[in-house]
Amino acid sequence: FNSEHLLRSENLPFDIDNWYPQLKQWTFETVFLPLSRGEGRALIRAYRFRFLSGGFVGIEDAEALRRLEDRIDDAICDHFADTGCFMRLCGRSAKDGDPLDRGRVQREYKEALERIAGPPGGPRTAPSAAVTMQAAMAVEVLRCWTGAEVMSILLSSERVYSDMLDWLWFGEPEQIVLRRWEDGLTQDLEFRLYVHDNRLTAISQYDHYCRHEHLF
Protein backbone atom coordinates (compact mmCIF):
# COMPACT_ATOMS: atom_id res chain seq x y z
CA PHE A 1 0.00 0.00 0.00
CA ASN A 2 1.39 3.40 -0.90
CA SER A 3 0.89 6.54 1.18
CA GLU A 4 -1.75 7.86 -1.24
CA HIS A 5 -3.87 4.75 -0.72
CA LEU A 6 -3.44 4.79 3.05
CA LEU A 7 -4.58 8.40 3.21
CA ARG A 8 -7.58 7.64 1.00
CA SER A 9 -8.57 4.52 2.95
CA GLU A 10 -8.32 6.33 6.30
CA ASN A 11 -10.74 8.97 5.06
CA LEU A 12 -13.33 6.66 3.47
CA PRO A 13 -15.74 6.97 6.45
CA PHE A 14 -15.87 10.72 5.81
CA ASP A 15 -16.56 10.51 2.07
CA ILE A 16 -19.71 12.26 0.90
CA ASP A 17 -21.46 9.04 -0.14
CA ASN A 18 -21.27 7.91 3.51
CA TRP A 19 -22.55 11.05 5.23
CA TYR A 20 -24.95 12.46 2.63
CA PRO A 21 -27.88 10.06 3.32
CA GLN A 22 -27.95 11.20 6.97
CA LEU A 23 -27.53 14.92 6.23
CA LYS A 24 -29.29 15.38 2.88
CA GLN A 25 -32.12 17.49 4.33
CA TRP A 26 -29.58 20.07 5.58
CA THR A 27 -27.24 20.29 2.60
CA PHE A 28 -27.27 20.95 -1.13
CA GLU A 29 -29.07 18.67 -3.56
CA THR A 30 -26.62 16.01 -4.71
CA VAL A 31 -26.69 13.38 -7.46
CA PHE A 32 -24.39 10.33 -7.51
CA LEU A 33 -23.26 8.68 -10.74
CA PRO A 34 -21.45 5.37 -10.06
CA LEU A 35 -18.55 4.73 -12.41
CA SER A 36 -17.91 1.46 -14.19
CA ARG A 37 -14.40 0.03 -14.20
CA GLY A 38 -14.31 0.58 -17.97
CA GLU A 39 -15.01 4.28 -17.44
CA GLY A 40 -12.31 4.43 -14.79
CA ARG A 41 -9.77 2.83 -17.13
CA ALA A 42 -10.76 5.22 -19.92
CA LEU A 43 -10.22 8.24 -17.66
CA ILE A 44 -6.79 6.91 -16.68
CA ARG A 45 -5.71 6.23 -20.27
CA ALA A 46 -6.93 9.63 -21.47
CA TYR A 47 -4.97 11.40 -18.72
CA ARG A 48 -1.81 9.37 -19.40
CA PHE A 49 -2.02 10.02 -23.13
CA ARG A 50 -2.53 13.77 -22.69
CA PHE A 51 -0.24 14.60 -19.79
CA LEU A 52 2.23 11.73 -19.36
CA SER A 53 2.96 10.89 -23.01
CA GLY A 54 2.07 7.28 -22.42
CA GLY A 55 -0.24 4.70 -23.98
CA PHE A 56 -3.19 5.43 -26.21
CA VAL A 57 -6.94 6.01 -26.08
CA GLY A 58 -8.71 3.24 -27.96
CA ILE A 59 -12.14 3.19 -29.58
CA GLU A 60 -13.68 1.45 -26.55
CA ASP A 61 -12.22 4.11 -24.25
CA ALA A 62 -13.54 6.92 -26.43
CA GLU A 63 -17.00 5.33 -26.47
CA ALA A 64 -16.95 4.88 -22.69
CA LEU A 65 -16.06 8.56 -22.21
CA ARG A 66 -18.76 9.65 -24.65
CA ARG A 67 -21.41 7.62 -22.82
CA LEU A 68 -20.19 9.01 -19.50
CA GLU A 69 -20.53 12.56 -20.82
CA ASP A 70 -24.08 11.75 -21.95
CA ARG A 71 -24.96 10.41 -18.48
CA ILE A 72 -23.59 13.54 -16.85
CA ASP A 73 -25.45 15.75 -19.32
CA ASP A 74 -28.73 13.98 -18.53
CA ALA A 75 -28.20 14.34 -14.77
CA ILE A 76 -27.45 18.06 -15.07
CA CYS A 77 -30.51 18.64 -17.27
CA ASP A 78 -32.74 16.73 -14.84
CA HIS A 79 -31.48 18.30 -11.60
CA PHE A 80 -29.37 21.41 -12.15
CA ALA A 81 -30.54 23.06 -15.36
CA ASP A 82 -31.29 26.34 -13.54
CA THR A 83 -28.27 26.52 -11.23
CA GLY A 84 -25.40 24.58 -12.73
CA CYS A 85 -23.46 22.20 -10.52
CA PHE A 86 -20.20 21.55 -8.71
CA MET A 87 -18.56 18.24 -9.63
CA ARG A 88 -16.42 16.19 -7.26
CA LEU A 89 -15.58 12.59 -6.44
CA CYS A 90 -16.63 10.91 -3.21
CA GLY A 91 -13.43 11.73 -1.32
CA ARG A 92 -12.36 15.07 -2.75
CA SER A 93 -12.94 17.64 -5.46
CA ALA A 94 -11.23 17.96 -8.83
CA LYS A 95 -10.26 21.58 -8.19
CA ASP A 96 -6.97 21.09 -10.02
CA GLY A 97 -8.77 20.39 -13.31
CA ASP A 98 -8.95 22.73 -16.31
CA PRO A 99 -12.27 24.39 -17.23
CA LEU A 100 -13.52 23.85 -20.76
CA ASP A 101 -13.45 27.59 -21.52
CA ARG A 102 -10.31 29.11 -20.01
CA GLY A 103 -11.15 32.44 -21.61
CA ARG A 104 -14.35 32.61 -19.54
CA VAL A 105 -12.29 32.39 -16.35
CA GLN A 106 -10.12 35.31 -17.44
CA ARG A 107 -13.18 37.36 -18.46
CA GLU A 108 -14.95 36.72 -15.16
CA TYR A 109 -11.84 37.67 -13.20
CA LYS A 110 -11.44 40.96 -15.07
CA GLU A 111 -15.15 41.76 -14.68
CA ALA A 112 -15.02 41.05 -10.94
CA LEU A 113 -11.89 43.18 -10.57
CA GLU A 114 -13.65 46.07 -12.33
CA ARG A 115 -16.73 45.78 -10.11
CA ILE A 116 -14.65 45.79 -6.94
CA ALA A 117 -12.39 48.64 -8.10
CA GLY A 118 -15.40 50.91 -8.68
CA PRO A 119 -17.12 52.60 -11.65
CA PRO A 120 -15.03 54.30 -14.36
CA GLY A 121 -14.69 58.02 -13.70
CA GLY A 122 -15.48 57.63 -10.00
CA PRO A 123 -13.42 56.74 -6.93
CA ARG A 124 -11.40 53.64 -7.69
CA THR A 125 -10.04 51.03 -5.30
CA ALA A 126 -6.38 50.23 -5.90
CA PRO A 127 -5.88 46.57 -6.94
CA SER A 128 -4.35 45.43 -3.67
CA ALA A 129 -3.84 41.80 -2.70
CA ALA A 130 -7.20 41.85 -0.89
CA VAL A 131 -8.98 43.23 -3.96
CA THR A 132 -7.46 40.68 -6.31
CA MET A 133 -8.36 37.90 -3.84
CA GLN A 134 -11.99 39.10 -3.84
CA ALA A 135 -11.98 39.04 -7.62
CA ALA A 136 -10.52 35.54 -7.69
CA MET A 137 -13.22 34.29 -5.29
CA ALA A 138 -15.91 35.69 -7.59
CA VAL A 139 -14.76 33.54 -10.52
CA GLU A 140 -16.90 30.43 -10.95
CA VAL A 141 -14.11 28.22 -12.28
CA LEU A 142 -15.74 24.93 -11.27
CA ARG A 143 -19.36 25.76 -12.10
CA CYS A 144 -20.56 23.31 -14.76
CA TRP A 145 -23.66 23.48 -16.95
CA THR A 146 -22.95 20.61 -19.36
CA GLY A 147 -21.42 17.18 -19.50
CA ALA A 148 -18.64 18.56 -21.69
CA GLU A 149 -17.64 21.04 -18.96
CA VAL A 150 -17.55 18.28 -16.35
CA MET A 151 -15.51 16.02 -18.63
CA SER A 152 -12.94 18.77 -19.22
CA ILE A 153 -12.28 18.92 -15.48
CA LEU A 154 -12.35 15.14 -15.03
CA LEU A 155 -9.89 14.49 -17.85
CA SER A 156 -7.36 17.11 -16.73
CA SER A 157 -7.34 16.54 -12.96
CA GLU A 158 -4.37 14.73 -11.41
CA ARG A 159 -6.55 14.16 -8.35
CA VAL A 160 -9.08 12.27 -10.46
CA TYR A 161 -6.30 10.29 -12.16
CA SER A 162 -4.83 9.33 -8.78
CA ASP A 163 -8.19 8.31 -7.32
CA MET A 164 -9.09 6.26 -10.40
CA LEU A 165 -5.81 4.35 -10.08
CA ASP A 166 -6.41 3.78 -6.38
CA TRP A 167 -9.91 2.47 -7.02
CA LEU A 168 -8.85 0.05 -9.77
CA TRP A 169 -5.84 -1.18 -7.79
CA PHE A 170 -7.43 -1.53 -4.35
CA GLY A 171 -11.16 -1.79 -4.92
CA GLU A 172 -13.03 1.01 -3.13
CA PRO A 173 -15.71 2.00 -5.69
CA GLU A 174 -15.72 5.57 -6.96
CA GLN A 175 -18.56 7.83 -8.06
CA ILE A 176 -18.99 11.17 -9.78
CA VAL A 177 -20.86 13.52 -7.48
CA LEU A 178 -22.83 16.50 -8.81
CA ARG A 179 -23.94 19.12 -6.26
CA ARG A 180 -26.24 22.08 -6.78
CA TRP A 181 -24.23 25.27 -7.28
CA GLU A 182 -24.80 27.93 -4.61
CA ASP A 183 -24.11 31.49 -5.75
CA GLY A 184 -23.49 32.78 -2.23
CA LEU A 185 -20.95 30.13 -1.28
CA THR A 186 -17.57 31.69 -1.95
CA GLN A 187 -14.16 30.50 -0.79
CA ASP A 188 -14.15 32.78 2.25
CA LEU A 189 -17.26 31.01 3.54
CA GLU A 190 -15.72 27.53 3.56
CA PHE A 191 -14.60 26.24 6.94
CA ARG A 192 -12.97 23.24 8.57
CA LEU A 193 -14.73 21.94 11.67
CA TYR A 194 -12.93 19.81 14.26
CA VAL A 195 -14.89 17.29 16.30
CA HIS A 196 -13.68 15.25 19.28
CA ASP A 197 -15.90 12.84 21.23
CA ASN A 198 -18.95 14.10 19.30
CA ARG A 199 -18.27 17.70 20.33
CA LEU A 200 -17.33 20.58 18.03
CA THR A 201 -14.01 21.84 19.39
CA ALA A 202 -12.72 24.32 16.78
CA ILE A 203 -13.47 26.06 13.47
CA SER A 204 -10.90 27.43 11.03
CA GLN A 205 -10.82 28.90 7.53
CA TYR A 206 -10.64 26.29 4.79
CA ASP A 207 -8.44 28.65 2.78
CA HIS A 208 -5.35 29.00 4.97
CA TYR A 209 -3.33 31.07 2.51
CA CYS A 210 -4.87 34.42 3.42
CA ARG A 211 -6.77 36.14 6.23
CA HIS A 212 -10.35 37.15 5.47
CA GLU A 213 -10.73 40.16 7.76
CA HIS A 214 -14.55 40.25 7.64
CA LEU A 215 -14.64 36.87 9.40
CA PHE A 216 -12.94 38.19 12.53
XYZ file of C-alpha atoms in Angstrom:
216
model
C 0.000 0.000 0.000
C 1.394 3.401 -0.899
C 0.886 6.538 1.182
C -1.750 7.861 -1.235
C -3.874 4.747 -0.720
C -3.436 4.788 3.052
C -4.585 8.405 3.208
C -7.585 7.642 1.004
C -8.575 4.520 2.948
C -8.316 6.329 6.300
C -10.745 8.970 5.065
C -13.328 6.657 3.472
C -15.745 6.967 6.454
C -15.872 10.724 5.808
C -16.564 10.511 2.071
C -19.715 12.256 0.898
C -21.457 9.041 -0.141
C -21.273 7.912 3.505
C -22.555 11.049 5.231
C -24.952 12.456 2.626
C -27.875 10.058 3.323
C -27.949 11.203 6.970
C -27.535 14.921 6.227
C -29.285 15.381 2.875
C -32.118 17.493 4.327
C -29.582 20.069 5.576
C -27.240 20.287 2.599
C -27.266 20.954 -1.128
C -29.067 18.669 -3.562
C -26.617 16.007 -4.714
C -26.689 13.378 -7.456
C -24.394 10.332 -7.507
C -23.258 8.683 -10.743
C -21.454 5.372 -10.059
C -18.550 4.728 -12.407
C -17.911 1.455 -14.189
C -14.399 0.027 -14.202
C -14.314 0.575 -17.965
C -15.014 4.280 -17.437
C -12.306 4.432 -14.789
C -9.769 2.831 -17.127
C -10.762 5.220 -19.924
C -10.224 8.244 -17.659
C -6.794 6.909 -16.678
C -5.713 6.230 -20.268
C -6.927 9.630 -21.472
C -4.965 11.400 -18.725
C -1.805 9.372 -19.396
C -2.022 10.025 -23.131
C -2.535 13.768 -22.694
C -0.238 14.597 -19.792
C 2.230 11.730 -19.360
C 2.963 10.887 -23.007
C 2.071 7.279 -22.425
C -0.238 4.696 -23.981
C -3.188 5.434 -26.214
C -6.936 6.008 -26.082
C -8.714 3.238 -27.962
C -12.143 3.188 -29.576
C -13.677 1.450 -26.550
C -12.216 4.110 -24.253
C -13.541 6.924 -26.433
C -16.997 5.325 -26.471
C -16.947 4.877 -22.690
C -16.059 8.556 -22.214
C -18.764 9.651 -24.655
C -21.412 7.621 -22.816
C -20.188 9.013 -19.499
C -20.533 12.562 -20.824
C -24.083 11.747 -21.953
C -24.959 10.408 -18.484
C -23.592 13.539 -16.850
C -25.451 15.746 -19.322
C -28.725 13.979 -18.530
C -28.199 14.344 -14.772
C -27.454 18.063 -15.069
C -30.512 18.640 -17.271
C -32.740 16.730 -14.839
C -31.482 18.302 -11.598
C -29.365 21.412 -12.151
C -30.545 23.065 -15.358
C -31.290 26.344 -13.541
C -28.270 26.518 -11.235
C -25.395 24.581 -12.731
C -23.458 22.201 -10.517
C -20.198 21.547 -8.708
C -18.562 18.245 -9.626
C -16.419 16.190 -7.260
C -15.575 12.594 -6.436
C -16.627 10.910 -3.205
C -13.434 11.730 -1.323
C -12.362 15.074 -2.752
C -12.944 17.638 -5.458
C -11.235 17.962 -8.834
C -10.265 21.580 -8.190
C -6.966 21.092 -10.023
C -8.770 20.385 -13.312
C -8.952 22.727 -16.306
C -12.265 24.393 -17.226
C -13.516 23.849 -20.761
C -13.445 27.592 -21.518
C -10.306 29.114 -20.005
C -11.152 32.436 -21.612
C -14.346 32.611 -19.540
C -12.291 32.392 -16.347
C -10.116 35.314 -17.441
C -13.181 37.363 -18.460
C -14.951 36.715 -15.160
C -11.838 37.666 -13.202
C -11.440 40.961 -15.068
C -15.146 41.764 -14.680
C -15.023 41.051 -10.937
C -11.894 43.178 -10.569
C -13.648 46.072 -12.331
C -16.733 45.782 -10.110
C -14.653 45.791 -6.935
C -12.394 48.640 -8.102
C -15.404 50.905 -8.678
C -17.123 52.598 -11.646
C -15.025 54.303 -14.359
C -14.692 58.023 -13.695
C -15.479 57.628 -10.002
C -13.423 56.744 -6.933
C -11.398 53.638 -7.693
C -10.040 51.028 -5.296
C -6.381 50.226 -5.905
C -5.884 46.573 -6.944
C -4.354 45.426 -3.674
C -3.843 41.798 -2.705
C -7.197 41.854 -0.892
C -8.979 43.232 -3.961
C -7.456 40.677 -6.307
C -8.364 37.903 -3.845
C -11.986 39.104 -3.840
C -11.983 39.044 -7.623
C -10.524 35.537 -7.694
C -13.217 34.289 -5.293
C -15.910 35.686 -7.585
C -14.761 33.536 -10.518
C -16.897 30.427 -10.954
C -14.110 28.218 -12.283
C -15.739 24.930 -11.271
C -19.363 25.761 -12.099
C -20.561 23.313 -14.762
C -23.658 23.477 -16.946
C -22.947 20.612 -19.356
C -21.419 17.185 -19.497
C -18.640 18.562 -21.691
C -17.638 21.038 -18.964
C -17.552 18.280 -16.352
C -15.505 16.024 -18.626
C -12.943 18.773 -19.222
C -12.281 18.924 -15.479
C -12.347 15.140 -15.029
C -9.895 14.494 -17.853
C -7.363 17.109 -16.728
C -7.336 16.541 -12.959
C -4.374 14.734 -11.415
C -6.545 14.160 -8.346
C -9.081 12.271 -10.457
C -6.305 10.291 -12.155
C -4.825 9.330 -8.783
C -8.189 8.311 -7.318
C -9.089 6.259 -10.398
C -5.815 4.351 -10.076
C -6.406 3.779 -6.383
C -9.913 2.467 -7.024
C -8.846 0.052 -9.769
C -5.839 -1.175 -7.786
C -7.426 -1.532 -4.351
C -11.157 -1.790 -4.922
C -13.026 1.010 -3.131
C -15.712 2.001 -5.692
C -15.719 5.574 -6.963
C -18.564 7.832 -8.064
C -18.986 11.169 -9.776
C -20.863 13.518 -7.477
C -22.834 16.500 -8.807
C -23.939 19.118 -6.255
C -26.237 22.081 -6.783
C -24.234 25.275 -7.277
C -24.805 27.933 -4.607
C -24.113 31.492 -5.746
C -23.494 32.784 -2.229
C -20.952 30.133 -1.277
C -17.565 31.694 -1.946
C -14.163 30.501 -0.795
C -14.147 32.784 2.248
C -17.259 31.010 3.544
C -15.723 27.532 3.560
C -14.597 26.235 6.937
C -12.967 23.238 8.574
C -14.726 21.941 11.672
C -12.930 19.810 14.256
C -14.895 17.292 16.305
C -13.681 15.248 19.278
C -15.899 12.841 21.232
C -18.946 14.104 19.301
C -18.267 17.703 20.334
C -17.326 20.579 18.035
C -14.006 21.842 19.391
C -12.725 24.319 16.779
C -13.471 26.057 13.469
C -10.902 27.429 11.026
C -10.815 28.903 7.529
C -10.639 26.285 4.795
C -8.442 28.651 2.784
C -5.354 29.001 4.967
C -3.326 31.068 2.515
C -4.870 34.419 3.416
C -6.766 36.135 6.231
C -10.351 37.153 5.473
C -10.734 40.156 7.757
C -14.547 40.249 7.639
C -14.645 36.867 9.401
C -12.941 38.187 12.534
